[in-house]
XYZ file of C-alpha atoms in Angstrom:
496
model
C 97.254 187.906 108.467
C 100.227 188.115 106.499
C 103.475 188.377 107.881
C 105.565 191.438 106.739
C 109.242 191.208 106.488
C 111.506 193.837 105.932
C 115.014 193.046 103.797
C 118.045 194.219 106.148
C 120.356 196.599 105.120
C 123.182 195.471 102.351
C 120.102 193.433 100.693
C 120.888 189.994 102.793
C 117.254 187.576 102.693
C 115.645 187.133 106.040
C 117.458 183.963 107.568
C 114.872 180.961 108.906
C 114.754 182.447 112.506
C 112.274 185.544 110.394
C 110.404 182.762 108.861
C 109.773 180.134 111.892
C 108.508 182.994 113.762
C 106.132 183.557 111.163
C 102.540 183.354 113.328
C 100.764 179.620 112.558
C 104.331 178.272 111.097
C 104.390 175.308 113.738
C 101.046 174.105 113.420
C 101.523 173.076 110.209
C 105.290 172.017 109.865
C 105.484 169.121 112.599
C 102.551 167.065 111.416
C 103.646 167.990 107.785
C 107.295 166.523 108.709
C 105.311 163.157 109.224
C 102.809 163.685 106.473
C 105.692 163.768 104.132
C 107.824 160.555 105.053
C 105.897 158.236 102.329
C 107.917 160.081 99.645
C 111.385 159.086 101.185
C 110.273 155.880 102.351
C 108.377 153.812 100.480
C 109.882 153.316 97.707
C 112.494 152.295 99.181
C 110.845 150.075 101.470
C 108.936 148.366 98.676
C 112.402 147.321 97.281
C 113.676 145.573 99.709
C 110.714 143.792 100.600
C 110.022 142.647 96.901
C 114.068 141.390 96.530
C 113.245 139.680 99.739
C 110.410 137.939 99.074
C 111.296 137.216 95.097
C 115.589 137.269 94.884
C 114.947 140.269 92.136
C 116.081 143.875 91.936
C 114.262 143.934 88.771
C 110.898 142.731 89.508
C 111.343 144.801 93.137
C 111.932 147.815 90.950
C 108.808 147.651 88.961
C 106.666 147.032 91.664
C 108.297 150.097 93.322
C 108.170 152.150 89.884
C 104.298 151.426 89.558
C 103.638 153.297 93.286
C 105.784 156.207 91.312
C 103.941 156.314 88.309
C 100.346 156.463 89.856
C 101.431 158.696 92.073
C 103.061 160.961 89.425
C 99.313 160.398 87.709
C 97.194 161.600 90.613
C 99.264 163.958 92.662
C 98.476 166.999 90.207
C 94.931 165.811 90.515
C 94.912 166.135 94.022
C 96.442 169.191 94.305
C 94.101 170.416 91.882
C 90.848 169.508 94.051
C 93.017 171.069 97.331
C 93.215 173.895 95.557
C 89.016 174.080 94.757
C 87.966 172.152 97.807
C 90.773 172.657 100.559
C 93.352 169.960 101.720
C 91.539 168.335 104.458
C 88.971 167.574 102.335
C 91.596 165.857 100.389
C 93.709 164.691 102.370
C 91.784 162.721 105.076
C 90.183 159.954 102.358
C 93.601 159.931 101.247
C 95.622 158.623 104.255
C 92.591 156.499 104.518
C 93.687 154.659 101.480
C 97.058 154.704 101.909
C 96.808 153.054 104.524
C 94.951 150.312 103.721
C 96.702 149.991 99.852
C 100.043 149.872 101.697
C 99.106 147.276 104.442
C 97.231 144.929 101.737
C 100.954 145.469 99.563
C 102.862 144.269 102.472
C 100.547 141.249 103.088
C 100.389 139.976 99.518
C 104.356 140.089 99.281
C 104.784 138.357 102.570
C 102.113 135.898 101.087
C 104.173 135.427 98.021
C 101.199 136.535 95.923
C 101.532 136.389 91.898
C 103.248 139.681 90.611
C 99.969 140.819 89.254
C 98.640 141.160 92.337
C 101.027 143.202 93.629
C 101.007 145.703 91.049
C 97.270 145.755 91.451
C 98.452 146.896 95.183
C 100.875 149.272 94.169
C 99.055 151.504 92.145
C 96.509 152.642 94.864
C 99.218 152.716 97.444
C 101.340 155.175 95.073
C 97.711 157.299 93.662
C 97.174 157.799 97.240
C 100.330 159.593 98.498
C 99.687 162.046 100.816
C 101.071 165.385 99.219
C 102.554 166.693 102.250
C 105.485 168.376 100.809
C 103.409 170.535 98.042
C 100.506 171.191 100.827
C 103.378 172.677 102.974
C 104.896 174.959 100.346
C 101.170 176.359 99.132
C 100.203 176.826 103.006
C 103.873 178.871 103.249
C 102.817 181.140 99.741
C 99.090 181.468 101.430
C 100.746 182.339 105.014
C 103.184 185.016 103.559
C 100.910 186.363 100.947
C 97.471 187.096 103.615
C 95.490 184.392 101.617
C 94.868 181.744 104.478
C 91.338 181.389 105.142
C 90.722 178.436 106.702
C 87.672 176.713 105.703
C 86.163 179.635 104.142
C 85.492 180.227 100.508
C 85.856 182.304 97.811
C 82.549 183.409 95.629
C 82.585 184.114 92.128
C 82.554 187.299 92.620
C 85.987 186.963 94.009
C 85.262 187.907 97.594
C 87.041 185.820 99.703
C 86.091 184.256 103.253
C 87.260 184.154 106.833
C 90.404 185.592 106.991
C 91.511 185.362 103.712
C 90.045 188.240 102.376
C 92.632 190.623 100.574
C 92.122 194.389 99.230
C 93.346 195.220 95.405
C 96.464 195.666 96.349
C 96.606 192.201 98.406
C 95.139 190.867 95.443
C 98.119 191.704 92.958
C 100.372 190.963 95.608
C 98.544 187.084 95.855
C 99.735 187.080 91.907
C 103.007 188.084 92.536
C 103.556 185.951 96.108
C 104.278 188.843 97.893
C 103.035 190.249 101.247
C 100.183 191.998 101.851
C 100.238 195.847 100.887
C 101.783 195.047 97.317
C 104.202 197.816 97.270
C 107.725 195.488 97.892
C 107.078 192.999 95.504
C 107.349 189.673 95.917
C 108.181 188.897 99.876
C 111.618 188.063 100.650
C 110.610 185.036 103.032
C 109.316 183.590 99.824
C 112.825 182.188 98.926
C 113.857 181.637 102.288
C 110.663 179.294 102.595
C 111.588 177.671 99.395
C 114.889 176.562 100.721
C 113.454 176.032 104.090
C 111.210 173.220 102.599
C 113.999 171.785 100.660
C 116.081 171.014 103.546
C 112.831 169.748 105.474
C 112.754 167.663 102.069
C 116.102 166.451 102.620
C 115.739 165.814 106.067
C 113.198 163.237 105.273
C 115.448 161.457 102.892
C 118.130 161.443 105.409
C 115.802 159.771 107.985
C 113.519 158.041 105.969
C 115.483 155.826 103.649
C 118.430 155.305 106.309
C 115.043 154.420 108.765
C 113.158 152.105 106.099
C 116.956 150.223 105.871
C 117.372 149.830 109.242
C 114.149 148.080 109.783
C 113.985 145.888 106.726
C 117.363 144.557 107.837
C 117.778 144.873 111.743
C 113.812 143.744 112.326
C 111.998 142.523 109.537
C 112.038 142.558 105.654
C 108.125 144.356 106.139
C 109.280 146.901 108.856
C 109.909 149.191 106.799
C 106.420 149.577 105.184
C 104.281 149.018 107.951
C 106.346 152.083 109.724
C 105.301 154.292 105.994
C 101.833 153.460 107.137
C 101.501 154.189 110.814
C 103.572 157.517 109.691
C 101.260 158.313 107.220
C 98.429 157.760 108.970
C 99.235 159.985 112.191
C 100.947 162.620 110.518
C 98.136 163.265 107.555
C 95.694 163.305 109.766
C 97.077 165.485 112.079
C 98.302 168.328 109.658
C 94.362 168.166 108.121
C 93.133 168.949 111.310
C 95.372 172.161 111.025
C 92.583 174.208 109.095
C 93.170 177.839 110.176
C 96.978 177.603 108.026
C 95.616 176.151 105.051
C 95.417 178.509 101.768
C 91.658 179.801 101.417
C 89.413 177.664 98.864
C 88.284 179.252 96.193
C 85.642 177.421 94.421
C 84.901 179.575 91.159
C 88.667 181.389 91.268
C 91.766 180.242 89.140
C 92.708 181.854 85.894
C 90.759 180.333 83.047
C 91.806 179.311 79.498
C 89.488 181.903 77.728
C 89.619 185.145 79.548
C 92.655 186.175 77.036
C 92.275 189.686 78.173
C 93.883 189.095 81.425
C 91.467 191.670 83.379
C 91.717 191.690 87.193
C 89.797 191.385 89.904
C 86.111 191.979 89.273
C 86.402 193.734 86.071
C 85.735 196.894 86.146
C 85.330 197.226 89.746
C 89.039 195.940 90.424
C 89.998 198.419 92.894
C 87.604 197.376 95.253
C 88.354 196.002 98.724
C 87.947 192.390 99.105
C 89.222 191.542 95.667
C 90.669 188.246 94.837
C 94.021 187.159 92.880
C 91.690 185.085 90.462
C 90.651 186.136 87.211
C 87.295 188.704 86.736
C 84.187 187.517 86.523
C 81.578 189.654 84.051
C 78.371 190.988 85.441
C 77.946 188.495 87.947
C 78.803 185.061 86.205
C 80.907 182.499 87.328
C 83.962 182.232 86.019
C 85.153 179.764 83.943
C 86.953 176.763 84.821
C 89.994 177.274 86.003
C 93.065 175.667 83.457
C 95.596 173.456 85.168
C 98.602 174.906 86.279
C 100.380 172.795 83.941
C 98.998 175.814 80.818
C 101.724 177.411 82.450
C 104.760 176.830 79.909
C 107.212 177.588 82.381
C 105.802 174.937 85.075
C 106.414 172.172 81.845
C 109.888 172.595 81.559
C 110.296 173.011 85.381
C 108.641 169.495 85.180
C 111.372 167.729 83.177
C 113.829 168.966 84.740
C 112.292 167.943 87.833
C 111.712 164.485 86.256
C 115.605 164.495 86.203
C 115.712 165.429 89.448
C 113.486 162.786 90.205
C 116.135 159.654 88.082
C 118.815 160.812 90.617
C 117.125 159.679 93.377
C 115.744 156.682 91.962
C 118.905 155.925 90.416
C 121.331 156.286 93.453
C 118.605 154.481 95.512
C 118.810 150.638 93.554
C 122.091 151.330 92.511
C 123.945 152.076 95.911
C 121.689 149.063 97.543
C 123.207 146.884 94.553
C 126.678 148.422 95.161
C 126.935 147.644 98.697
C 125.452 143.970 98.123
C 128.615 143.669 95.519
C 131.327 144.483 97.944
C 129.384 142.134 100.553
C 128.793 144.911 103.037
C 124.751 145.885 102.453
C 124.551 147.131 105.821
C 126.483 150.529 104.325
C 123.241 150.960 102.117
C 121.835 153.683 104.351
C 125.094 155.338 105.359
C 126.037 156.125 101.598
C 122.700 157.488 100.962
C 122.772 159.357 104.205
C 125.682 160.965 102.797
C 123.968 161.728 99.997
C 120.999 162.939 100.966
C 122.915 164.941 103.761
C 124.591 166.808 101.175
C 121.498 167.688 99.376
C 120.021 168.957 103.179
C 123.112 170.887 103.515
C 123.113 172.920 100.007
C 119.838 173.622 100.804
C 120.393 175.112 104.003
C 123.003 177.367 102.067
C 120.574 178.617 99.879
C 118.035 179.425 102.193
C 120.765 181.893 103.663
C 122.930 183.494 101.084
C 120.330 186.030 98.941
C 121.729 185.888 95.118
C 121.206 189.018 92.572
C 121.495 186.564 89.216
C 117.722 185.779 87.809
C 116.371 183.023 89.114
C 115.951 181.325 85.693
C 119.568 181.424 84.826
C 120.238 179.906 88.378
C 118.430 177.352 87.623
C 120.407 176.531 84.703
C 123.544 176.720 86.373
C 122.582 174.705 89.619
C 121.470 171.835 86.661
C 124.365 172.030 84.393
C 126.297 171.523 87.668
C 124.193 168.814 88.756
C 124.352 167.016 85.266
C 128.330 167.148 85.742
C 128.137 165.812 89.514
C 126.659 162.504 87.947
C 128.923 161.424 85.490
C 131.557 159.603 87.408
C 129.766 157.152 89.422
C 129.848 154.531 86.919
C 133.407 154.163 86.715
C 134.124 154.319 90.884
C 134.912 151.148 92.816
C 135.263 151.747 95.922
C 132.606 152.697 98.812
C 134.681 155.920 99.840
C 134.481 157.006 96.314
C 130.591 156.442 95.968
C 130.167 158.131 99.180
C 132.202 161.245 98.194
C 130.608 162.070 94.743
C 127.250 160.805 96.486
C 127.870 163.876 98.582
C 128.769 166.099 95.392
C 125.954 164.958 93.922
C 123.254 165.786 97.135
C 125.572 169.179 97.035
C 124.330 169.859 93.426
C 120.412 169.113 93.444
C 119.155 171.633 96.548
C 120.205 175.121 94.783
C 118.107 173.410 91.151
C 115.446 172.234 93.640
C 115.072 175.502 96.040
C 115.004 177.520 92.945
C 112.783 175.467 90.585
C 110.231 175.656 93.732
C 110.673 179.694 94.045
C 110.052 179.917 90.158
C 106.532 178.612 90.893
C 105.850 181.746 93.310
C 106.606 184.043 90.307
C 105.341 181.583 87.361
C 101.905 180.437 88.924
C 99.214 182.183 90.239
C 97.869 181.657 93.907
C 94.773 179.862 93.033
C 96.951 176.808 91.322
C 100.043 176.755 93.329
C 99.277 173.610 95.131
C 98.709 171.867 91.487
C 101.832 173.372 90.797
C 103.589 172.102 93.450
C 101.806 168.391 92.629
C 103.238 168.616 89.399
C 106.647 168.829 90.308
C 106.678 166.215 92.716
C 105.354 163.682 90.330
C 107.894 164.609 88.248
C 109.929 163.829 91.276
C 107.821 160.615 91.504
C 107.827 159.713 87.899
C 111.474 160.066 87.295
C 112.603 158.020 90.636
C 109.931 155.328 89.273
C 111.582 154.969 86.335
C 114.979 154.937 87.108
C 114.067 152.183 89.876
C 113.295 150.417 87.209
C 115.755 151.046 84.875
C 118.565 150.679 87.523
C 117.141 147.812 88.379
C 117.069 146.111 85.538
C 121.079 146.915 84.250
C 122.422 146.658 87.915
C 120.474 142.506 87.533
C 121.836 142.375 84.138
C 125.152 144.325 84.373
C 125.887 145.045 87.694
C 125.642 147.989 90.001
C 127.925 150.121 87.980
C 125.426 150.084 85.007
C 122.734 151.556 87.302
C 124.561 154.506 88.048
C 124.697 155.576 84.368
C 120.815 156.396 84.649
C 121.434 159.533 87.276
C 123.568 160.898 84.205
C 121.094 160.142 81.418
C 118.104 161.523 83.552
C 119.771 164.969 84.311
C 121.576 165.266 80.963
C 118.521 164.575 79.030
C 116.068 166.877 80.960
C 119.325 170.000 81.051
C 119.034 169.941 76.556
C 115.485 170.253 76.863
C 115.726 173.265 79.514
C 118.311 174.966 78.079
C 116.218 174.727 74.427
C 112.825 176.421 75.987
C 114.993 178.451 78.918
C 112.706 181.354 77.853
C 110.196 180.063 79.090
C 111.823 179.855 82.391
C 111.441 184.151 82.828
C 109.009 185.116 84.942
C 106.541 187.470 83.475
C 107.404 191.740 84.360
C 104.451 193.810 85.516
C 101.965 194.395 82.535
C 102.713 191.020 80.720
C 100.458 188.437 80.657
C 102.404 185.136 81.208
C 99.616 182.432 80.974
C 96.097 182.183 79.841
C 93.898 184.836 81.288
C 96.361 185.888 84.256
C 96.994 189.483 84.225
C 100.302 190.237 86.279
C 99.413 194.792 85.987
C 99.739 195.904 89.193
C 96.373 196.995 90.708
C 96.475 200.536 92.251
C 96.031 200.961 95.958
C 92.178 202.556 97.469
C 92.199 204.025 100.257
């Protein structure tokens, strides 16, 4: 059932308090906490196992930057078959091989195993990521929006099952991510979710990287991995058991590549209860296959600059563990990207709160441009009290362009793709942090640790010309345009 949320009076968003109390919330959050700590941890952890083991922050970085890359290959994928077959279904084979990829990785370091061999490790252990993060965000849209379903499907015909099942105004509102009943637009807990799931983001780089430190160093060099693992491994499974939250699977749904018209729900027969938010389907066939979220132009740009995102973490990671190895004090490793990261968890908590009247798109830009500033100095800083100050700057600058990126999907995407969506950004994430591990890597061996931090700059500054170039493309669709292939964004009249 979809929870409805009224804005209070001077136009202030519902604060977190609205959206924990949302029914089902918890019993998808904790275990998807857990589910999500292999994305803050194991890169991380592969780096200082691999310097360990081979004296390289080089070689340590590319091992680390292969996990990135497949997972930045096969995230959208997943999130693509979680969208057609549902996320346990996904999800369970993949903690299964997580798992085992990660605890064969560890072994074959500890073994000193030829480098080949450890790539050949790495790229399952990365492929095989659990997407918790992007599983949590879709089941928030599906929660707020009336399209859970649990394990029930949706026909071609566009019914949907279980609980899921929407009328032609719950339809339009699926579209649109708003509540049930279609009449408010877009539901205000839709932001407020956004930002709540960046600071549960943040959270997890707080704990996770200052975590994966503190056992590589205090316990063992393989610590940190082994504790990825037995996270992953409890927490996936547990969250896939949670079936009743997860967004309803819709086998035949999605908006397809050819259906140009952009007709709704069931043709002509649109206002018809049990509708769906997927594209019509003509005199009873099935409906085409549904295109990737990534036909969305809107979700390609949100990808670089996500994939900039995604170099600032990479970057600050290598370079702040080469940094406090220069100035002989490696123990403050996890401390300076506490900072960091805490600064990120506490913008985020900001924007969850304070409701803004600019367009999200142009937010965006701003929260970037800002970001893309933050960076430039670390190069040139010396000391540890410097690093740790525009570290926290620099955390302060990526929540707002995170939160909002993530509530541009809502508005850019429909329902039946969001979880691709979601994928799609957080390989970007992935992708970026992969190759500025390796890139940092390789100038703070050559140059020192003050080269690496030049990649955070390059990243951002890169992906902000390419943004601002294509910002249309940013502006969510109004009611009556069509904004990708075969999605029709008219709003369908209420039947009684």
């Amino acid at each position: 059932m979809a929870a409805t949320v009224t804005k209070s009076s001077g136009g202030r968003r519902p604060g977190y308090g609205s959206l924990l109390r949302t029914p089902g919330a918890w019993t998808f959050l904790l275990p998807g906490f857990a589910a999500r700590q292999p994305f803050a941890m194991l890169t991380l952890s592969i780096v200082l196992l691999v310097e360990h083991t081979t004296g390289s922050y080089g070689t340590a970085g590319a091992v680390a930057a292969a996990t990135g890359v497949s997972m930045a290959l096969f995230a959208p994928q997943s999130g693509r078959l979680a969208d057609r077959w549902g996320q346990a279904a996904v999800l369970v084979p993949g903690v299964l091989l997580h798992t085992a990829a990660v605890a064969l990785l560890t072994a074959l370091a500890l073994l000193d195993a030829p480098l080949w061999a450890l790539f050949a490790a790495a790229v399952p252990a990365g492929a095989s990521v659990p997407q918790g993060g992007p599983m949590v965000r879709a089941r928030w849209a599906a929660l707020l929006s009336g399209d859970t379903g649990g394990s029930g499907d949706s026909d071609a015909s566009g019914a949907s099952g279980a609980s899921g099942a929407t009328d032609a105004s719950g339809a339009s509102d699926a579209v649109h991510g708003g509540p049930g009943g279609g009449r408010g637009g877009p539901s205000p807990l839709l932001a407020t979710a956004a930002a709540f799931e960046s600071v549960t983001d943040e959270l997890t780089f707080v704990i996770g990287p200052v975590l994966a430190t503190a056992l590589c160093i205090g316990v063992h060099p393989a610590a940190g991995l082994v504790a990825e693992g037995a996270l992953t491994f409890l927490g996936g499974l547990l969250f896939a058991a949670q079936r009743r939250t997860q967004p309803s699977v819709q086998h035949a749904a999605g908006f397809s590549r050819g259906a140009a018209s952009g007709s709704t729900a069931a043709g002509h027969g649109a206002g018809k209860a049990g509708g769906s938010s997927g594209p019509a389907v003509r005199s009873g066939r099935r409906a085409e296959r549904p295109a990737s979220a990534l036909s969305v132009p809107g979700v390609r740009v949100l990808a670089v600059l996500f994939l900039g995102i995604g170099s600032v973490f990479g970057g600050m990671q290598v370079s702040l563990t080469a940094f406090t190895e220069e100035i002989g004090h490696p123990g403050l490793n996890g401390a300076l990207y506490g900072v960091f990261a805490g600064g990120n968890m506490l913008a985020g908590a900001v924007s969850g709160a304070v409701a803004c009247r600019r367009p999200a798109h142009r937010r965006l830009l701003i929260a970037y441009t800002a970001l893309a500033l933050a960076t430039s100095p670390l190069w040139a800083v010396d000391s540890a009290v410097a690093v740790g100050a525009l570290g926290l700057l620099v955390g302060l600058c990526i929540a707002p362009a995170l939160v909002t990126g993530y509530t541009l999907v809502e508005s850019l995407v429909p329902a039946t793709a969001r979880t691709e969506a979601f994928t799609w950004l957080t390989g970007a994430v992935a992708l970026g942090q992969a190759l500025a591990v390796t890139a940092s890597g390789r100038l703070a061996d050559g140059f020192g640790a003050h080269a690496g931090f030049t990649v955070p700059l390059a990243g951002t500054g890169l992906a902000l010309l390419v943004a601002v170039a294509l910002r249309t493309r940013l502006e969510p669709a109004l009611p009556g345009r069509v904004v990708a292939r075969g999605v029709d964004h008219r709003r369908a009249a209420a039947v009684d």
